[in-house]
Amino acid sequence: MANQIIVSKFGGSSMADEAAMDRSAKIAHRQNSSIVLVSATYGTTDKLLELINTAQEGNWGTCEKLLFNLREKHFDILANFTKDSDPTDKLKALLKELETLSRGIFLLKECSDKARDQVLSLGERMSSLLFSLSYKKLFPKKDVVLLDARDVIITDDKHTKARPQIDVIARKAKEVFDFSPERIYISQGFIGKTEAGHTTTLGRGGSDYSAALFAQAVNANVLEIWTDVAGIASTDPRICKGATPIHEISYDEASEMAQYGAKILHPTTLVPAMQKNIPVFVGSSYEGDAKGTWIRQEVQDKPLIRALAKRSDQALLTIRTPKMLNAIGFMGNIFNVFSNHQISVDCVTTSEISVSVSIDRSMMEHKALIKDLEAFGEVSFETGQALISLIGNKILSTHGLARDLFNALGEINVRMMCLGASAHNFNLLVAEEDCNVAVQRLHEKFIENCK
Ligand code: ASP
Ligand code: MG
């Protein structure tokens, strides 16, 4: 049994080419990772989706080009690591599987979600094979086990967004893993299978989630997420020059952050890690020595505002009904509609006769949702909104916070705000065109001036 179990995940940019793979392998080795999960090589999942669409449209000529490019890209990387026939045959078999599936989709001119997951799984299955070769070449003494993640990550059959079966995963992990300091398991993020054996995926960007599931299943000491930025920043550096790296953040704060458009972490990633109190490290495989960000249950420093997250393309949806006057169950009905359509609502405010919620603008196209809401009142939309979330500590009990916040915003109009549900966040909805300036002013006031 290794002393410490470290689960490390490397994203697509850390798998971009042979140099990125070597860099990532060195980090995994330095960190004594016990399990490494990888994403598909950079851009490959998008290419696989393009291949599916092209095949569905019946354009086999373009499919062949896409297949050719994918073949070239992966064989080019392989050639840097080995000339052995065994891995070459394995890569050939995966590409053959891809071609056969594409051909099937082309012939049928349709792609079921089950078939889609099978196609998408090939991205991670190819990259993990290549990464294991990079690792073996650099560290020949290590016992490298290339593990099929589907032997552990058992899910339901909700293809393209499958839900993990936590208890089964824990049981499988016990059967599969035999840790030792000389051994490293290399496997795929993003993919799983149903109990009946059909390949599933956890949704786009799901490899962080996979990593957290593995960490939870083996009771890891640390979960590491290696990406192309050196941790989480206090806000988007493209908006705000003063953005600084965050060295530590609590689970509570990070969870609020993930929901409001901080792209670094998948929103649900932390849940399995949090349940087991596993510290999560986020770092850059391009700057392996940079400090990165630690996400933990308990943190030393608890600033009032640690970070500002922004989410663009929001709409404010209002349901107005005179019936709400004293009506019991109105809110329940409305939220049932959202839940039936599996739509997550970010912010909510109510008045006597109306409820307003902020949602992704794309939901305006959701005709069935609107129709169901209309059963309870008049529905209207305001678009061109952006949500700003201030994330920190003691937000509910700090005197003068609202005064300072509105002073900093100056003349900028706040269309809606949500405060009160959590001591860790304060949300504002502002016009998209004011959003960047608002973030800059708030960042200066609450983060830069508080150092
Ligand atoms: N390769 C998958 C995607 O691009 C999963 C991941 O990278 O997290 O969505
Ligand atoms: Mg990714």
Coordinates of C-alpha atoms and ligand atoms in Angstrom, one line a residue:
M1 CA 0.0 0.0 0.0
A2 CA 1.4 3.4 -1.0
N3 CA 1.6 5.8 1.9
Q4 CA -0.3 8.5 0.2
I5 CA -2.8 8.1 -2.6
I6 CA -2.6 10.9 -5.1
V7 CA -5.1 11.1 -7.9
S8 CA -4.1 13.5 -10.7
K9 CA -6.0 14.6 -13.7
F10 CA -4.5 16.2 -16.8
G11 CA -6.8 18.0 -19.1
G12 CA -6.7 18.3 -22.9
S13 CA -4.1 21.1 -23.1
S14 CA -1.8 18.9 -20.9
M15 CA -2.2 16.2 -23.6
A16 CA -1.8 18.5 -26.6
D17 CA 1.3 16.8 -28.1
E18 CA 4.3 14.7 -27.2
A19 CA 6.0 17.6 -25.4
A20 CA 2.9 18.3 -23.3
M21 CA 2.5 14.6 -22.5
D22 CA 6.1 14.4 -21.4
R23 CA 5.8 17.5 -19.2
S24 CA 2.7 16.0 -17.6
A25 CA 4.3 12.6 -17.1
K26 CA 7.2 14.3 -15.3
I27 CA 4.8 16.1 -13.0
A28 CA 2.8 12.9 -12.3
H29 CA 6.1 11.2 -11.4
R30 CA 7.3 14.0 -9.2
Q31 CA 4.0 14.1 -7.4
N32 CA 4.1 10.3 -6.9
S33 CA 0.6 10.0 -8.4
S34 CA -1.1 6.7 -7.9
I35 CA -3.8 7.2 -10.4
V36 CA -3.6 9.6 -13.4
L37 CA -6.7 10.4 -15.4
V38 CA -6.4 12.1 -18.7
S39 CA -8.6 14.0 -21.1
A40 CA -8.6 13.5 -24.9
T41 CA -5.8 15.2 -26.7
Y42 CA -6.5 18.9 -27.2
G43 CA -9.4 19.6 -29.5
T44 CA -10.1 15.9 -30.1
T45 CA -13.5 15.7 -28.4
D46 CA -14.7 18.7 -30.6
K47 CA -13.4 16.9 -33.7
L48 CA -15.2 13.7 -32.8
L49 CA -18.4 15.7 -32.5
E50 CA -17.8 17.2 -35.8
L51 CA -17.2 13.7 -37.3
I52 CA -20.5 12.6 -35.9
N53 CA -22.4 15.5 -37.3
T54 CA -20.7 15.2 -40.7
A55 CA -21.5 11.4 -40.8
Q56 CA -25.1 12.2 -39.9
E57 CA -25.3 14.7 -42.7
G58 CA -24.2 12.0 -45.1
N59 CA -20.9 13.6 -46.1
W60 CA -18.5 10.7 -46.1
G61 CA -15.8 12.5 -48.0
T62 CA -15.4 15.0 -45.2
C63 CA -15.6 12.2 -42.6
E64 CA -12.7 10.6 -44.3
K65 CA -10.7 13.8 -44.0
L66 CA -11.5 14.1 -40.3
L67 CA -10.6 10.5 -39.7
F68 CA -7.4 11.0 -41.6
N69 CA -6.5 14.1 -39.4
L70 CA -7.3 12.2 -36.2
R71 CA -5.2 9.3 -37.3
E72 CA -2.2 11.5 -38.2
K73 CA -2.4 13.5 -35.0
H74 CA -2.4 10.4 -32.8
F75 CA 0.2 8.4 -34.8
D76 CA 2.5 11.4 -34.9
I77 CA 2.5 11.5 -31.1
L78 CA 2.9 7.7 -30.9
A79 CA 6.0 7.8 -33.1
N80 CA 7.8 9.9 -30.6
F81 CA 7.3 7.4 -27.9
T82 CA 7.7 3.9 -29.4
K83 CA 8.0 1.9 -32.5
D84 CA 6.8 -1.3 -30.8
S85 CA 4.1 -3.3 -32.6
D86 CA 1.9 -3.9 -29.6
P87 CA 1.0 -0.2 -28.8
T88 CA 0.8 0.5 -32.5
D89 CA -1.7 -2.3 -33.0
K90 CA -3.7 -1.0 -30.0
L91 CA -3.9 2.5 -31.5
K92 CA -4.8 1.1 -34.9
A93 CA -7.6 -0.9 -33.3
L94 CA -9.0 2.2 -31.6
L95 CA -8.9 4.1 -34.9
K96 CA -10.5 1.2 -36.7
E97 CA -13.3 1.2 -34.1
L98 CA -13.8 4.9 -34.8
E99 CA -14.0 4.4 -38.5
T100 CA -16.5 1.6 -38.2
L101 CA -18.7 3.6 -35.8
S102 CA -18.6 6.6 -38.2
R103 CA -19.5 4.4 -41.1
G104 CA -22.5 3.1 -39.2
I105 CA -23.6 6.6 -38.4
F106 CA -23.1 7.6 -42.0
L107 CA -25.2 4.7 -43.3
L108 CA -28.0 5.2 -40.8
K109 CA -27.8 9.0 -41.0
E110 CA -28.4 9.1 -37.3
C111 CA -26.6 8.8 -34.1
S112 CA -28.1 7.6 -30.9
D113 CA -26.8 9.0 -27.6
K114 CA -25.4 5.5 -27.0
A115 CA -23.4 5.6 -30.2
R116 CA -22.3 9.2 -29.5
D117 CA -20.8 8.1 -26.2
Q118 CA -19.0 5.2 -27.8
V119 CA -17.5 7.6 -30.4
L120 CA -16.5 10.2 -27.8
S121 CA -14.9 7.6 -25.6
L122 CA -12.2 7.1 -28.2
G123 CA -10.7 10.5 -27.5
E124 CA -9.7 9.5 -24.0
R125 CA -9.0 5.9 -24.9
M126 CA -6.4 7.0 -27.4
S127 CA -4.8 9.8 -25.3
S128 CA -4.5 7.5 -22.2
L129 CA -2.7 4.9 -24.4
L130 CA -0.3 7.6 -25.7
F131 CA 0.3 9.1 -22.3
S132 CA 1.1 5.7 -20.8
L133 CA 3.8 5.3 -23.5
S134 CA 5.2 8.7 -22.7
Y135 CA 5.4 7.7 -19.0
K136 CA 7.0 4.3 -19.7
K137 CA 9.6 5.9 -22.0
L138 CA 10.6 8.5 -19.3
F139 CA 10.3 6.2 -16.3
P140 CA 11.0 2.6 -17.5
K141 CA 11.3 1.2 -14.0
K142 CA 7.8 2.1 -13.0
D143 CA 5.0 -0.5 -13.3
V144 CA 2.6 1.4 -15.6
V145 CA -0.9 -0.1 -15.6
L146 CA -3.2 1.2 -18.4
L147 CA -6.6 0.8 -16.8
D148 CA -9.9 1.0 -18.6
A149 CA -11.9 3.6 -16.6
R150 CA -15.1 1.8 -17.6
D151 CA -14.0 -1.1 -15.3
V152 CA -14.5 1.3 -12.3
I153 CA -16.8 4.2 -13.3
I154 CA -20.2 2.5 -13.4
T155 CA -23.0 4.8 -14.3
D156 CA -26.7 4.8 -15.1
D157 CA -27.8 4.8 -18.7
K158 CA -28.4 8.5 -19.2
H159 CA -26.1 8.6 -22.1
T160 CA -24.1 11.8 -22.8
K161 CA -24.7 12.9 -19.2
A162 CA -24.5 9.7 -17.2
R163 CA -24.8 9.7 -13.4
P164 CA -22.2 7.7 -11.5
Q165 CA -23.3 4.9 -9.2
I166 CA -21.1 5.8 -6.2
D167 CA -21.5 2.5 -4.3
V168 CA -20.8 0.3 -7.2
I169 CA -17.8 2.5 -8.1
A170 CA -16.4 2.1 -4.6
R171 CA -16.8 -1.7 -4.8
K172 CA -15.1 -1.9 -8.3
A173 CA -12.2 0.3 -7.1
K174 CA -11.6 -2.1 -4.3
E175 CA -11.4 -5.0 -6.7
V176 CA -9.3 -3.2 -9.3
F177 CA -6.6 -1.2 -7.5
D178 CA -3.6 -2.7 -5.8
F179 CA -1.5 0.3 -4.9
S180 CA 2.2 0.2 -4.4
P181 CA 4.9 3.0 -4.7
E182 CA 6.3 1.3 -7.8
R183 CA 3.0 1.3 -9.6
I184 CA 1.0 4.0 -11.4
Y185 CA -2.4 3.5 -12.9
I186 CA -3.2 5.6 -16.0
S187 CA -6.7 5.8 -17.1
Q188 CA -9.4 7.9 -18.9
G189 CA -11.4 10.8 -17.5
F190 CA -14.9 11.5 -18.8
I191 CA -16.0 7.9 -19.6
G192 CA -17.8 5.1 -17.8
K193 CA -20.1 2.3 -18.6
T194 CA -23.5 1.0 -17.5
E195 CA -23.9 -2.2 -15.5
A196 CA -25.0 -3.7 -18.8
G197 CA -21.7 -2.8 -20.3
H198 CA -22.5 0.2 -22.6
T199 CA -20.1 3.0 -22.7
T200 CA -21.3 6.3 -21.2
T201 CA -19.8 9.8 -20.7
L202 CA -20.3 12.2 -17.9
G203 CA -20.9 15.3 -20.0
R204 CA -18.5 17.8 -21.6
G205 CA -15.6 18.7 -19.4
G206 CA -16.5 15.7 -17.3
S207 CA -12.9 14.4 -16.7
D208 CA -12.6 16.6 -13.6
Y209 CA -15.6 14.9 -12.3
S210 CA -14.2 11.4 -13.1
A211 CA -11.0 12.4 -11.2
A212 CA -13.1 13.3 -8.2
L213 CA -15.0 10.1 -8.4
F214 CA -11.8 8.1 -8.5
A215 CA -10.4 10.1 -5.6
Q216 CA -13.6 9.4 -3.6
A217 CA -13.6 5.7 -4.4
V218 CA -10.1 5.1 -3.3
N219 CA -10.2 7.6 -0.4
A220 CA -7.3 9.6 -1.9
N221 CA -5.2 11.9 0.2
V222 CA -5.1 14.5 -2.5
L223 CA -6.9 15.2 -5.8
E224 CA -4.8 17.2 -8.3
I225 CA -6.3 18.9 -11.3
W226 CA -3.6 19.9 -13.8
T227 CA -4.7 22.4 -16.4
D228 CA -3.2 25.2 -18.5
V229 CA -3.5 28.0 -15.9
A230 CA -1.7 28.1 -12.6
G231 CA -4.7 27.8 -10.4
I232 CA -7.8 29.9 -9.8
A233 CA -7.5 33.6 -10.2
S234 CA -9.3 36.3 -8.1
T235 CA -11.2 37.1 -11.3
D236 CA -10.8 36.7 -15.1
P237 CA -7.4 38.3 -15.9
R238 CA -8.7 39.2 -19.3
I239 CA -11.2 41.6 -17.7
C240 CA -9.1 42.8 -14.9
K241 CA -5.3 43.4 -14.9
G242 CA -5.1 43.3 -11.2
A243 CA -6.4 39.7 -11.0
T244 CA -4.1 37.7 -8.7
P245 CA -3.7 33.9 -8.1
I246 CA -5.7 32.5 -5.2
H247 CA -3.5 30.2 -3.1
E248 CA -6.3 28.7 -1.0
I249 CA -10.0 28.7 -1.0
S250 CA -12.6 26.8 1.0
Y251 CA -14.9 24.1 -0.4
D252 CA -17.8 26.5 0.3
E253 CA -16.4 29.4 -1.6
A254 CA -15.2 27.2 -4.5
S255 CA -18.6 25.7 -4.9
E256 CA -20.1 29.1 -5.3
M257 CA -17.4 30.0 -7.8
A258 CA -17.9 27.0 -9.9
Q259 CA -21.6 27.8 -10.4
Y260 CA -21.0 31.3 -11.6
G261 CA -18.8 30.8 -14.6
A262 CA -15.4 30.3 -13.3
K263 CA -14.4 28.0 -16.1
I264 CA -11.5 26.2 -14.4
L265 CA -13.5 23.7 -12.6
H266 CA -16.5 21.7 -13.6
P267 CA -19.4 22.7 -11.3
T268 CA -20.0 19.2 -9.9
T269 CA -16.3 18.3 -9.6
L270 CA -15.9 19.1 -6.0
V271 CA -18.8 17.2 -4.6
P272 CA -17.3 13.7 -4.4
A273 CA -14.0 15.2 -3.1
M274 CA -15.9 17.3 -0.5
Q275 CA -17.9 14.3 0.7
K276 CA -14.6 12.7 1.7
N277 CA -12.9 15.9 2.8
I278 CA -10.1 15.4 0.2
P279 CA -8.0 18.5 -0.5
V280 CA -8.0 19.5 -4.2
F281 CA -5.0 21.2 -5.9
V282 CA -5.4 23.1 -9.2
G283 CA -2.2 23.8 -11.0
S284 CA -0.7 24.3 -14.5
S285 CA 1.2 21.5 -16.2
Y286 CA 3.0 24.2 -18.1
E287 CA 4.3 25.8 -14.9
G288 CA 4.7 22.8 -12.7
D289 CA 6.5 24.8 -10.0
A290 CA 3.9 27.6 -9.7
K291 CA 2.0 27.7 -6.5
G292 CA -1.4 26.8 -7.8
T293 CA -4.6 26.8 -5.7
W294 CA -5.6 24.6 -2.8
I295 CA -9.2 23.9 -2.2
R296 CA -9.9 22.6 1.3
Q297 CA -12.5 22.2 3.9
E298 CA -10.7 24.5 6.2
V299 CA -8.6 27.5 5.2
Q300 CA -6.4 29.8 7.2
D301 CA -7.2 33.1 5.6
K302 CA -10.9 34.0 5.2
P303 CA -11.1 37.4 3.4
L304 CA -14.5 39.1 3.0
I305 CA -14.2 38.9 -0.8
R306 CA -11.8 36.3 -2.3
A307 CA -13.0 36.2 -5.9
L308 CA -15.3 37.7 -8.4
A309 CA -16.9 35.5 -11.0
K310 CA -18.8 36.6 -14.1
R311 CA -21.3 34.7 -16.1
S312 CA -22.4 36.3 -19.4
D313 CA -25.4 35.5 -21.6
Q314 CA -27.9 35.6 -18.9
A315 CA -31.6 36.4 -19.2
L316 CA -34.0 37.5 -16.5
L317 CA -37.2 35.6 -16.7
T318 CA -40.2 36.9 -14.9
I319 CA -43.5 35.1 -14.3
R320 CA -46.2 37.5 -13.2
T321 CA -49.6 36.5 -11.9
P322 CA -52.2 38.3 -9.9
K323 CA -53.0 34.8 -8.6
M324 CA -49.9 34.8 -6.5
L325 CA -51.6 37.1 -4.0
N326 CA -51.9 34.7 -1.1
A327 CA -51.5 31.8 -3.4
I328 CA -49.9 28.8 -1.8
G329 CA -47.9 26.6 -4.0
F330 CA -47.2 29.1 -6.8
M331 CA -43.5 29.0 -6.3
G332 CA -43.6 25.2 -5.9
N333 CA -45.4 25.0 -9.3
I334 CA -42.9 27.2 -11.0
F335 CA -39.9 25.4 -9.7
N336 CA -41.4 22.1 -10.6
V337 CA -41.5 23.3 -14.2
F338 CA -37.8 24.1 -14.1
S339 CA -37.0 20.9 -12.4
N340 CA -39.1 18.8 -14.9
H341 CA -37.1 20.4 -17.7
Q342 CA -33.8 19.9 -15.8
I343 CA -32.9 23.6 -15.9
S344 CA -30.9 25.1 -13.2
V345 CA -31.9 28.5 -11.9
D346 CA -29.2 30.7 -10.5
C347 CA -30.8 33.6 -8.8
V348 CA -34.3 34.2 -7.6
T349 CA -36.3 37.2 -6.3
T350 CA -39.9 37.5 -5.6
S351 CA -42.5 40.2 -5.1
E352 CA -46.2 39.8 -4.2
I353 CA -47.2 38.9 -7.7
S354 CA -44.1 37.9 -9.5
V355 CA -41.1 35.7 -9.5
S356 CA -37.9 36.5 -11.4
V357 CA -35.1 34.1 -12.0
S358 CA -31.9 34.4 -13.9
I359 CA -31.1 31.7 -16.4
D360 CA -28.8 31.1 -19.3
R361 CA -30.1 33.1 -22.3
S362 CA -30.2 30.0 -24.5
M363 CA -33.2 28.8 -22.3
M364 CA -35.3 31.4 -24.1
E365 CA -35.4 29.1 -27.0
H366 CA -36.8 26.3 -24.8
K367 CA -40.4 26.4 -26.1
A368 CA -41.7 23.6 -23.9
L369 CA -40.4 25.3 -20.8
I370 CA -42.0 28.6 -21.6
K371 CA -45.3 26.9 -22.5
D372 CA -45.3 25.1 -19.1
L373 CA -44.5 28.3 -17.2
E374 CA -47.3 30.2 -19.0
A375 CA -49.7 27.9 -17.3
F376 CA -49.0 29.8 -14.1
G377 CA -48.7 33.4 -15.4
E378 CA -47.5 35.9 -17.9
V379 CA -43.9 35.2 -18.9
S380 CA -41.4 37.9 -20.0
F381 CA -37.7 38.0 -20.7
E382 CA -35.0 40.6 -20.4
T383 CA -31.8 39.7 -22.2
G384 CA -28.3 41.2 -22.4
Q385 CA -27.6 40.5 -18.7
A386 CA -24.6 39.2 -16.9
L387 CA -24.3 37.8 -13.5
I388 CA -21.5 38.9 -11.1
S389 CA -20.9 36.8 -8.1
L390 CA -18.8 38.1 -5.2
I391 CA -17.4 35.1 -3.3
G392 CA -15.9 35.2 0.1
N393 CA -16.8 35.0 3.8
K394 CA -19.0 36.6 6.4
I395 CA -20.9 38.3 3.6
L396 CA -24.2 38.2 5.6
S397 CA -22.7 39.7 8.7
T398 CA -20.3 42.4 7.5
H399 CA -21.6 45.8 8.3
G400 CA -21.2 48.3 5.5
L401 CA -20.7 45.8 2.7
A402 CA -23.7 46.9 0.7
R403 CA -22.7 50.6 1.1
D404 CA -19.2 49.9 -0.1
L405 CA -20.5 47.8 -3.0
F406 CA -22.9 50.3 -4.3
N407 CA -20.4 53.1 -3.9
A408 CA -17.9 51.2 -5.9
L409 CA -20.5 50.5 -8.6
G410 CA -21.3 54.2 -8.9
E411 CA -23.8 54.9 -11.6
I412 CA -24.0 51.3 -12.8
N413 CA -27.5 49.9 -12.5
V414 CA -28.1 46.7 -10.6
R415 CA -31.1 44.9 -12.2
M416 CA -31.4 42.2 -9.6
M417 CA -29.5 41.0 -6.6
C418 CA -29.4 38.0 -4.5
L419 CA -28.1 38.0 -1.0
G420 CA -29.1 36.0 2.0
A421 CA -28.9 32.4 1.1
S422 CA -25.2 32.0 1.7
A423 CA -22.5 33.7 3.7
H424 CA -20.2 33.0 0.9
N425 CA -21.8 34.9 -2.0
F426 CA -23.5 38.0 -3.2
N427 CA -24.9 38.0 -6.7
L428 CA -25.7 40.9 -8.9
L429 CA -27.3 41.0 -12.3
V430 CA -26.1 43.9 -14.4
A431 CA -26.4 44.8 -18.1
E432 CA -23.8 43.0 -20.1
E433 CA -22.2 46.2 -21.3
D434 CA -21.6 47.4 -17.7
C435 CA -20.4 44.1 -16.5
N436 CA -16.6 44.4 -17.1
V437 CA -16.4 47.8 -15.6
A438 CA -18.4 46.6 -12.6
V439 CA -16.1 43.7 -12.1
Q440 CA -13.0 46.0 -12.4
R441 CA -14.4 48.4 -9.8
L442 CA -15.5 45.7 -7.4
H443 CA -12.2 44.0 -7.8
E444 CA -10.3 47.1 -7.0
K445 CA -12.4 48.0 -4.0
F446 CA -12.7 44.6 -2.4
I447 CA -9.6 42.7 -3.5
E448 CA -6.8 45.0 -4.6
N449 CA -7.4 47.6 -1.9
C450 CA -7.7 45.0 0.8
K451 CA -4.3 43.4 0.4
Ligands
ASP1 N1 -12.7 15.4 -23.4 C1 -13.9 15.7 -22.8 C2 -14.3 17.1 -23.3 O1 -13.6 17.8 -24.0 C3 -13.8 15.7 -21.3 C4 -12.9 16.6 -20.7 O2 -11.9 17.0 -21.3 O3 -13.0 16.9 -19.5 O4 -15.4 17.5 -22.9
MG2 MG -11.3 19.6 -20.5

